[in-house]
Amino acid sequence: MQRFSRALLDWFYENRRLLPFRQEPTPYHIWISEIMLQQTRMTAAVPYYQRFVAELPDPAALAACAPDRLRKLWQGLGYYSRAANLQKAARVICEQYGGELPADYDALRSLPGIGDYTAGAIASIGFGIAVPAVDGNVLRVFARLYDDDADVTRPETKRLFTGRVCEQLPADNPGDFNQALMELGALVCLPNGAPLCEHCPLAGVCLGRASGRAAALPVKPAKKPRPELPLTVAVVRGPQGVLLQKRPDKGLLAKLWQPLVLDGRLTPDDVRKALAGMGIAVRALSPLGPAKHIFTHKVWQMEGWLAETDASPALPENCVWALPEELAADYSVPSAFAVYLPAMEGKSGSEH
């Protein structure tokens, strides 16, 4: 395929979004933004990014941050292992590289939580190193450009497409080229069968457009259905505030805070009995309605209840009472429970 980097870069300079990490493209800023964007939409990630780098402006600050505070800063982004790996990597950076990200692809790739794509993005954008940064956007763009129906989830396909990216990568401007490919995938070469070919600077060389197959690419295997897990969420509220339970140190949503979560879909009587078994006498029980949260490998189907109690000495294992201001400032609650957060804050509920 003929070289197209100049046309792509011209389009990028004319159409790129003004993003905070592009205005200050330090290696640290690029790193934080790329990790946040792995599982989060751009529009959602930007305010989190701005808050995060304002409080933790460099690897040293990130390395020294209290873990509970780090999880609170990450609250709402999900996939909290990303934040834990950021801190692990920051500590390595401080111990081995003098507090600055290394200007070396292999060294970046060796840091916790940094894969091929993120290392490529930091190296090319932050340091001007001529390496590719191939994410899902880029795989989609190249599947359509080459009219290639190979399964993009297979490692050999990614290696093939990475080689094609390298053929186009300009040695003098790799960072902008990689960003341009990402931006093209985000704004024009859209997923789910909806490319805006009439706005694409590469339409003239796109083999998928010429064959009429662009909307059907890339090819991925069908996803397996996720198992569903029924749960009952009990928001216990009393004079001391809301009862929070800390999740285990390892596993899903590790070390985060939640309302009481009971296995199965329980009746109101079952909820009362379960709480009584924990030493909590329920004065009033109100329905909070259903909620669903989709994880990578499972789905939580939740039914919520507001359980109001009088002053109680009961404090189940791994639980604390938190006043609304403490909940807002100090305790990281996963977005899985976002529907129930108003009740946890004392902003909803009526006696039944």
Tab-separated table of C-alpha atoms in Angstrom:
chain	number	residue	atom	x	y	z
A	1	MET	CA	0.000	0.000	0.000
A	2	GLN	CA	1.246	3.501	-0.819
A	3	ARG	CA	2.423	5.770	1.973
A	4	PHE	CA	-0.360	7.765	3.563
A	5	SER	CA	1.242	9.288	6.667
A	6	ARG	CA	1.290	12.838	5.272
A	7	ALA	CA	-2.423	12.849	4.443
A	8	LEU	CA	-3.255	11.385	7.853
A	9	LEU	CA	-1.118	13.910	9.719
A	10	ASP	CA	-2.587	16.840	7.782
A	11	TRP	CA	-6.072	15.634	8.736
A	12	PHE	CA	-5.003	15.192	12.371
A	13	TYR	CA	-3.606	18.707	12.695
A	14	GLU	CA	-6.851	20.084	11.309
A	15	ASN	CA	-9.277	17.911	13.292
A	16	ARG	CA	-7.654	16.717	16.521
A	17	ARG	CA	-9.481	17.275	19.763
A	18	LEU	CA	-8.011	19.675	22.310
A	19	LEU	CA	-7.325	17.364	25.247
A	20	PRO	CA	-5.495	18.260	28.460
A	21	PHE	CA	-2.828	15.580	28.043
A	22	ARG	CA	-2.126	16.828	24.525
A	23	GLN	CA	-1.589	20.349	25.806
A	24	GLU	CA	1.046	19.098	28.266
A	25	PRO	CA	2.301	15.857	26.659
A	26	THR	CA	4.861	14.879	29.273
A	27	PRO	CA	5.632	11.160	29.506
A	28	TYR	CA	3.906	11.053	32.918
A	29	HIS	CA	0.754	12.730	31.614
A	30	ILE	CA	0.649	10.412	28.605
A	31	TRP	CA	1.068	7.383	30.858
A	32	ILE	CA	-1.762	8.360	33.219
A	33	SER	CA	-4.116	9.256	30.373
A	34	GLU	CA	-3.457	6.051	28.451
A	35	ILE	CA	-4.055	3.848	31.493
A	36	MET	CA	-7.313	5.680	32.230
A	37	LEU	CA	-8.455	5.360	28.622
A	38	GLN	CA	-7.925	1.595	28.492
A	39	GLN	CA	-11.428	0.881	29.791
A	40	THR	CA	-13.012	4.344	29.855
A	41	ARG	CA	-14.491	6.661	27.214
A	42	MET	CA	-12.566	9.848	26.507
A	43	THR	CA	-15.356	12.196	27.628
A	44	ALA	CA	-15.694	10.341	30.925
A	45	ALA	CA	-11.953	10.083	31.574
A	46	VAL	CA	-10.951	13.738	31.132
A	47	PRO	CA	-12.272	15.102	34.475
A	48	TYR	CA	-10.769	12.142	36.321
A	49	TYR	CA	-7.445	12.754	34.598
A	50	GLN	CA	-7.454	16.445	35.521
A	51	ARG	CA	-8.250	15.722	39.169
A	52	PHE	CA	-5.672	12.926	39.345
A	53	VAL	CA	-2.690	14.840	37.946
A	54	ALA	CA	-3.579	17.940	39.967
A	55	GLU	CA	-3.208	15.941	43.197
A	56	LEU	CA	-0.505	13.529	41.972
A	57	PRO	CA	1.589	15.573	39.522
A	58	ASP	CA	4.539	13.197	39.146
A	59	PRO	CA	5.686	9.624	39.803
A	60	ALA	CA	7.013	10.512	43.264
A	61	ALA	CA	3.629	11.817	44.406
A	62	LEU	CA	1.899	8.768	42.945
A	63	ALA	CA	4.346	6.399	44.636
A	64	ALA	CA	3.786	8.061	48.015
A	65	CYS	CA	-0.008	8.310	47.813
A	66	ALA	CA	-1.927	6.427	50.501
A	67	PRO	CA	-3.607	3.412	48.838
A	68	ASP	CA	-7.061	4.353	50.163
A	69	ARG	CA	-6.651	7.863	48.775
A	70	LEU	CA	-5.511	6.465	45.428
A	71	ARG	CA	-8.616	4.277	45.220
A	72	LYS	CA	-10.772	7.299	46.087
A	73	LEU	CA	-9.170	9.309	43.261
A	74	TRP	CA	-9.879	6.389	40.927
A	75	GLN	CA	-13.484	5.950	42.100
A	76	GLY	CA	-15.851	5.799	39.127
A	77	LEU	CA	-13.272	4.658	36.576
A	78	GLY	CA	-13.541	0.961	37.458
A	79	TYR	CA	-10.938	-1.745	36.872
A	80	TYR	CA	-9.139	-0.670	40.044
A	81	SER	CA	-6.190	-2.957	39.371
A	82	ARG	CA	-5.105	-0.261	36.911
A	83	ALA	CA	-4.617	2.185	39.786
A	84	ALA	CA	-2.740	-0.399	41.859
A	85	ASN	CA	-0.412	-1.114	38.940
A	86	LEU	CA	0.145	2.607	38.390
A	87	GLN	CA	1.423	2.904	41.940
A	88	LYS	CA	3.584	-0.226	41.659
A	89	ALA	CA	5.124	1.175	38.484
A	90	ALA	CA	5.615	4.613	40.054
A	91	ARG	CA	7.596	3.038	42.889
A	92	VAL	CA	9.812	1.198	40.400
A	93	ILE	CA	10.309	4.466	38.492
A	94	CYS	CA	11.392	6.214	41.687
A	95	GLU	CA	13.655	3.372	42.812
A	96	GLN	CA	15.299	2.573	39.482
A	97	TYR	CA	14.957	5.605	37.203
A	98	GLY	CA	15.328	8.627	39.474
A	99	GLY	CA	11.632	9.489	39.473
A	100	GLU	CA	11.333	9.925	35.690
A	101	LEU	CA	9.821	7.494	33.201
A	102	PRO	CA	12.600	5.827	31.212
A	103	ALA	CA	13.081	6.924	27.608
A	104	ASP	CA	13.290	3.333	26.436
A	105	TYR	CA	10.536	1.135	25.017
A	106	ASP	CA	11.703	-2.105	26.636
A	107	ALA	CA	12.151	-0.459	30.028
A	108	LEU	CA	8.667	1.042	29.799
A	109	ARG	CA	7.238	-2.320	28.734
A	110	SER	CA	8.717	-3.972	31.828
A	111	LEU	CA	6.826	-1.710	34.245
A	112	PRO	CA	3.721	-3.112	36.006
A	113	GLY	CA	0.526	-2.526	34.049
A	114	ILE	CA	2.252	-1.324	30.875
A	115	GLY	CA	1.725	-3.444	27.771
A	116	ASP	CA	2.863	-3.118	24.175
A	117	TYR	CA	0.381	-0.393	23.279
A	118	THR	CA	0.933	1.814	26.339
A	119	ALA	CA	4.715	1.494	26.067
A	120	GLY	CA	4.466	2.479	22.409
A	121	ALA	CA	2.273	5.483	23.190
A	122	ILE	CA	4.579	6.785	25.934
A	123	ALA	CA	7.742	6.135	23.920
A	124	SER	CA	6.493	7.708	20.690
A	125	ILE	CA	4.444	10.630	22.035
A	126	GLY	CA	6.508	11.395	25.119
A	127	PHE	CA	10.019	10.714	23.817
A	128	GLY	CA	9.757	10.757	20.002
A	129	ILE	CA	10.898	7.131	19.704
A	130	ALA	CA	9.818	5.554	16.409
A	131	VAL	CA	7.719	2.655	17.714
A	132	PRO	CA	4.063	1.823	16.938
A	133	ALA	CA	1.165	2.037	19.382
A	134	VAL	CA	-1.447	-0.465	18.246
A	135	ASP	CA	-4.748	-0.484	20.137
A	136	GLY	CA	-8.269	-1.535	19.155
A	137	ASN	CA	-8.805	1.655	17.167
A	138	VAL	CA	-5.675	1.033	15.112
A	139	LEU	CA	-6.526	-2.629	14.515
A	140	ARG	CA	-9.942	-1.584	13.213
A	141	VAL	CA	-8.478	1.076	10.924
A	142	PHE	CA	-5.949	-1.329	9.434
A	143	ALA	CA	-8.424	-4.180	9.025
A	144	ARG	CA	-10.483	-1.816	6.849
A	145	LEU	CA	-7.548	-0.218	5.059
A	146	TYR	CA	-6.259	-3.624	3.957
A	147	ASP	CA	-9.699	-5.261	3.601
A	148	ASP	CA	-8.383	-7.958	5.926
A	149	ASP	CA	-10.840	-10.299	7.624
A	150	ALA	CA	-8.284	-12.000	9.868
A	151	ASP	CA	-9.402	-12.335	13.499
A	152	VAL	CA	-7.960	-9.236	15.195
A	153	THR	CA	-8.039	-10.904	18.613
A	154	ARG	CA	-5.348	-13.412	17.557
A	155	PRO	CA	-1.703	-12.567	18.383
A	156	GLU	CA	-0.495	-13.371	14.871
A	157	THR	CA	-2.987	-10.912	13.390
A	158	LYS	CA	-1.851	-8.182	15.745
A	159	ARG	CA	1.784	-8.866	14.789
A	160	LEU	CA	0.890	-8.635	11.091
A	161	PHE	CA	-0.998	-5.365	11.551
A	162	THR	CA	1.778	-3.943	13.738
A	163	GLY	CA	4.203	-4.610	10.897
A	164	ARG	CA	1.922	-2.696	8.539
A	165	VAL	CA	1.794	0.229	10.955
A	166	CYS	CA	5.601	0.223	11.098
A	167	GLU	CA	5.730	0.457	7.286
A	168	GLN	CA	3.797	3.736	7.480
A	169	LEU	CA	5.356	5.125	10.680
A	170	PRO	CA	7.383	8.308	9.985
A	171	ALA	CA	10.686	8.253	11.853
A	172	ASP	CA	10.602	12.019	12.408
A	173	ASN	CA	7.079	12.252	13.834
A	174	PRO	CA	5.987	8.908	15.314
A	175	GLY	CA	4.015	10.365	18.216
A	176	ASP	CA	1.686	12.486	16.120
A	177	PHE	CA	1.258	9.641	13.625
A	178	ASN	CA	0.217	7.211	16.362
A	179	GLN	CA	-2.154	9.784	17.814
A	180	ALA	CA	-3.582	10.448	14.354
A	181	LEU	CA	-4.391	6.760	13.871
A	182	MET	CA	-6.094	6.630	17.282
A	183	GLU	CA	-8.022	9.813	16.504
A	184	LEU	CA	-9.113	8.497	13.117
A	185	GLY	CA	-10.512	5.399	14.805
A	186	ALA	CA	-12.229	7.467	17.483
A	187	LEU	CA	-13.803	10.103	15.203
A	188	VAL	CA	-14.161	8.639	11.694
A	189	CYS	CA	-13.410	4.927	11.351
A	190	LEU	CA	-15.975	4.118	14.011
A	191	PRO	CA	-16.728	0.678	15.464
A	192	ASN	CA	-19.855	-1.428	15.087
A	193	GLY	CA	-20.303	-1.122	11.344
A	194	ALA	CA	-20.434	2.668	11.165
A	195	PRO	CA	-17.358	4.143	9.419
A	196	LEU	CA	-17.782	7.730	8.216
A	197	CYS	CA	-15.900	7.121	4.978
A	198	GLU	CA	-16.968	10.431	3.442
A	199	HIS	CA	-14.892	12.226	6.112
A	200	CYS	CA	-11.854	9.953	5.995
A	201	PRO	CA	-8.524	11.298	4.697
A	202	LEU	CA	-7.565	7.739	3.696
A	203	ALA	CA	-10.746	6.903	1.782
A	204	GLY	CA	-8.871	6.923	-1.517
A	205	VAL	CA	-6.505	4.137	-0.459
A	206	CYS	CA	-8.904	2.118	1.713
A	207	LEU	CA	-9.372	-1.364	0.239
A	208	GLY	CA	-12.266	-2.120	2.577
A	209	ARG	CA	-14.175	0.887	1.294
A	210	ALA	CA	-13.416	-0.095	-2.298
A	211	SER	CA	-14.752	-3.615	-1.725
A	212	GLY	CA	-17.814	-2.400	0.172
A	213	ARG	CA	-16.835	-4.457	3.210
A	214	ALA	CA	-15.556	-1.754	5.556
A	215	ALA	CA	-18.636	-1.831	7.776
A	216	ALA	CA	-18.214	-5.591	8.312
A	217	LEU	CA	-14.614	-5.279	9.511
A	218	PRO	CA	-12.778	-6.032	11.707
A	219	VAL	CA	-13.613	-9.668	12.357
A	220	LYS	CA	-13.839	-10.828	15.968
A	221	PRO	CA	-15.193	-14.048	17.448
A	222	ALA	CA	-18.601	-13.886	19.101
A	223	LYS	CA	-18.393	-13.177	22.816
A	224	LYS	CA	-19.445	-15.896	25.205
A	225	PRO	CA	-22.450	-15.018	27.401
A	226	ARG	CA	-21.471	-13.849	30.876
A	227	PRO	CA	-22.880	-15.775	33.844
A	228	GLU	CA	-25.357	-13.783	35.948
A	229	LEU	CA	-25.091	-13.639	39.727
A	230	PRO	CA	-28.176	-12.626	41.799
A	231	LEU	CA	-27.325	-10.441	44.789
A	232	THR	CA	-29.181	-8.463	47.422
A	233	VAL	CA	-27.768	-5.084	48.430
A	234	ALA	CA	-28.658	-3.798	51.896
A	235	VAL	CA	-27.974	-0.110	52.486
A	236	VAL	CA	-28.002	0.035	56.287
A	237	ARG	CA	-28.458	3.551	57.627
A	238	GLY	CA	-28.587	4.758	61.205
A	239	PRO	CA	-27.627	7.680	63.429
A	240	GLN	CA	-23.936	6.878	62.884
A	241	GLY	CA	-24.332	7.182	59.110
A	242	VAL	CA	-24.234	4.361	56.577
A	243	LEU	CA	-22.732	0.953	57.206
A	244	LEU	CA	-19.836	0.228	54.838
A	245	GLN	CA	-18.166	-3.112	54.329
A	246	LYS	CA	-14.612	-3.452	52.984
A	247	ARG	CA	-14.153	-6.042	50.268
A	248	PRO	CA	-11.376	-8.655	50.519
A	249	ASP	CA	-7.763	-7.695	49.835
A	250	LYS	CA	-7.676	-9.752	46.641
A	251	GLY	CA	-10.092	-10.495	43.834
A	252	LEU	CA	-12.880	-8.474	42.255
A	253	LEU	CA	-13.043	-4.844	43.488
A	254	ALA	CA	-10.359	-5.625	46.066
A	255	LYS	CA	-10.148	-3.334	49.126
A	256	LEU	CA	-13.051	-1.119	48.023
A	257	TRP	CA	-16.036	-0.196	50.199
A	258	GLN	CA	-19.616	-1.289	49.583
A	259	PRO	CA	-22.992	-1.536	51.282
A	260	LEU	CA	-23.755	-4.955	52.701
A	261	VAL	CA	-24.028	-7.480	49.876
A	262	LEU	CA	-25.925	-10.730	50.441
A	263	ASP	CA	-25.888	-13.726	48.137
A	264	GLY	CA	-29.080	-14.502	46.227
A	265	ARG	CA	-32.326	-12.645	45.636
A	266	LEU	CA	-33.738	-12.317	49.172
A	267	THR	CA	-37.249	-11.495	50.306
A	268	PRO	CA	-37.804	-8.618	52.774
A	269	ASP	CA	-38.148	-11.137	55.615
A	270	ASP	CA	-34.913	-12.802	54.532
A	271	VAL	CA	-33.146	-9.429	54.532
A	272	ARG	CA	-34.378	-8.670	58.057
A	273	LYS	CA	-33.259	-12.090	59.277
A	274	ALA	CA	-29.856	-11.816	57.652
A	275	LEU	CA	-29.247	-8.397	59.206
A	276	ALA	CA	-30.526	-9.565	62.583
A	277	GLY	CA	-27.960	-12.349	62.416
A	278	MET	CA	-25.315	-9.613	62.166
A	279	GLY	CA	-26.728	-7.839	65.215
A	280	ILE	CA	-28.602	-5.170	63.231
A	281	ALA	CA	-32.241	-4.614	64.224
A	282	VAL	CA	-34.125	-3.210	61.251
A	283	ARG	CA	-36.670	-0.523	62.151
A	284	ALA	CA	-37.870	0.083	58.585
A	285	LEU	CA	-37.156	-1.550	55.230
A	286	SER	CA	-37.652	0.256	51.911
A	287	PRO	CA	-37.122	-1.080	48.380
A	288	LEU	CA	-34.417	0.647	46.367
A	289	GLY	CA	-35.085	-1.254	43.167
A	290	PRO	CA	-32.969	-3.393	40.859
A	291	ALA	CA	-29.572	-2.628	39.345
A	292	LYS	CA	-27.282	-4.443	36.962
A	293	HIS	CA	-23.525	-4.176	36.631
A	294	ILE	CA	-21.566	-5.853	33.859
A	295	PHE	CA	-18.035	-7.002	34.590
A	296	THR	CA	-15.652	-8.557	32.097
A	297	HIS	CA	-16.580	-12.125	33.018
A	298	LYS	CA	-19.842	-11.858	34.968
A	299	VAL	CA	-22.983	-9.807	35.520
A	300	TRP	CA	-24.322	-8.765	38.893
A	301	GLN	CA	-28.129	-8.704	39.022
A	302	MET	CA	-28.853	-6.761	42.198
A	303	GLU	CA	-31.952	-5.933	44.220
A	304	GLY	CA	-31.533	-3.102	46.704
A	305	TRP	CA	-33.060	-2.406	50.114
A	306	LEU	CA	-32.700	0.516	52.480
A	307	ALA	CA	-32.577	-0.824	56.028
A	308	GLU	CA	-33.004	1.841	58.694
A	309	THR	CA	-31.833	1.080	62.196
A	310	ASP	CA	-31.655	2.872	65.524
A	311	ALA	CA	-28.361	3.372	67.313
A	312	SER	CA	-26.713	-0.039	67.277
A	313	PRO	CA	-23.488	-1.318	68.772
A	314	ALA	CA	-23.356	-3.941	66.018
A	315	LEU	CA	-20.429	-3.700	63.653
A	316	PRO	CA	-20.144	-6.724	61.385
A	317	GLU	CA	-16.731	-7.933	60.273
A	318	ASN	CA	-14.752	-5.523	58.072
A	319	CYS	CA	-17.425	-2.826	58.511
A	320	VAL	CA	-17.430	0.823	59.590
A	321	TRP	CA	-20.065	3.492	60.066
A	322	ALA	CA	-19.510	6.519	57.812
A	323	LEU	CA	-21.216	9.890	57.913
A	324	PRO	CA	-22.174	11.414	54.523
A	325	GLU	CA	-19.180	13.762	54.495
A	326	GLU	CA	-16.835	10.879	55.322
A	327	LEU	CA	-18.375	8.747	52.581
A	328	ALA	CA	-17.784	11.531	50.070
A	329	ALA	CA	-14.221	12.288	51.123
A	330	ASP	CA	-12.638	9.087	52.344
A	331	TYR	CA	-14.293	5.896	51.129
A	332	SER	CA	-14.004	4.543	47.584
A	333	VAL	CA	-17.278	2.905	46.500
A	334	PRO	CA	-17.296	1.028	43.157
A	335	SER	CA	-19.518	2.310	40.358
A	336	ALA	CA	-21.325	-1.048	40.530
A	337	PHE	CA	-23.263	0.498	43.423
A	338	ALA	CA	-23.845	3.910	41.825
A	339	VAL	CA	-27.628	3.409	41.762
A	340	TYR	CA	-27.585	2.995	45.531
A	341	LEU	CA	-25.217	5.857	46.321
A	342	PRO	CA	-27.988	8.438	46.978
A	343	ALA	CA	-29.450	6.113	49.605
A	344	MET	CA	-25.988	5.634	51.093
A	345	GLU	CA	-25.598	9.408	51.278
A	346	GLY	CA	-28.956	9.771	53.024
A	347	LYS	CA	-30.657	11.417	50.033
A	348	SER	CA	-33.427	8.867	49.453
A	349	GLY	CA	-35.651	6.388	51.199
A	350	SER	CA	-39.000	6.332	52.924
A	351	GLU	CA	-40.338	4.095	55.627
A	352	HIS	CA	-42.299	0.946	54.788
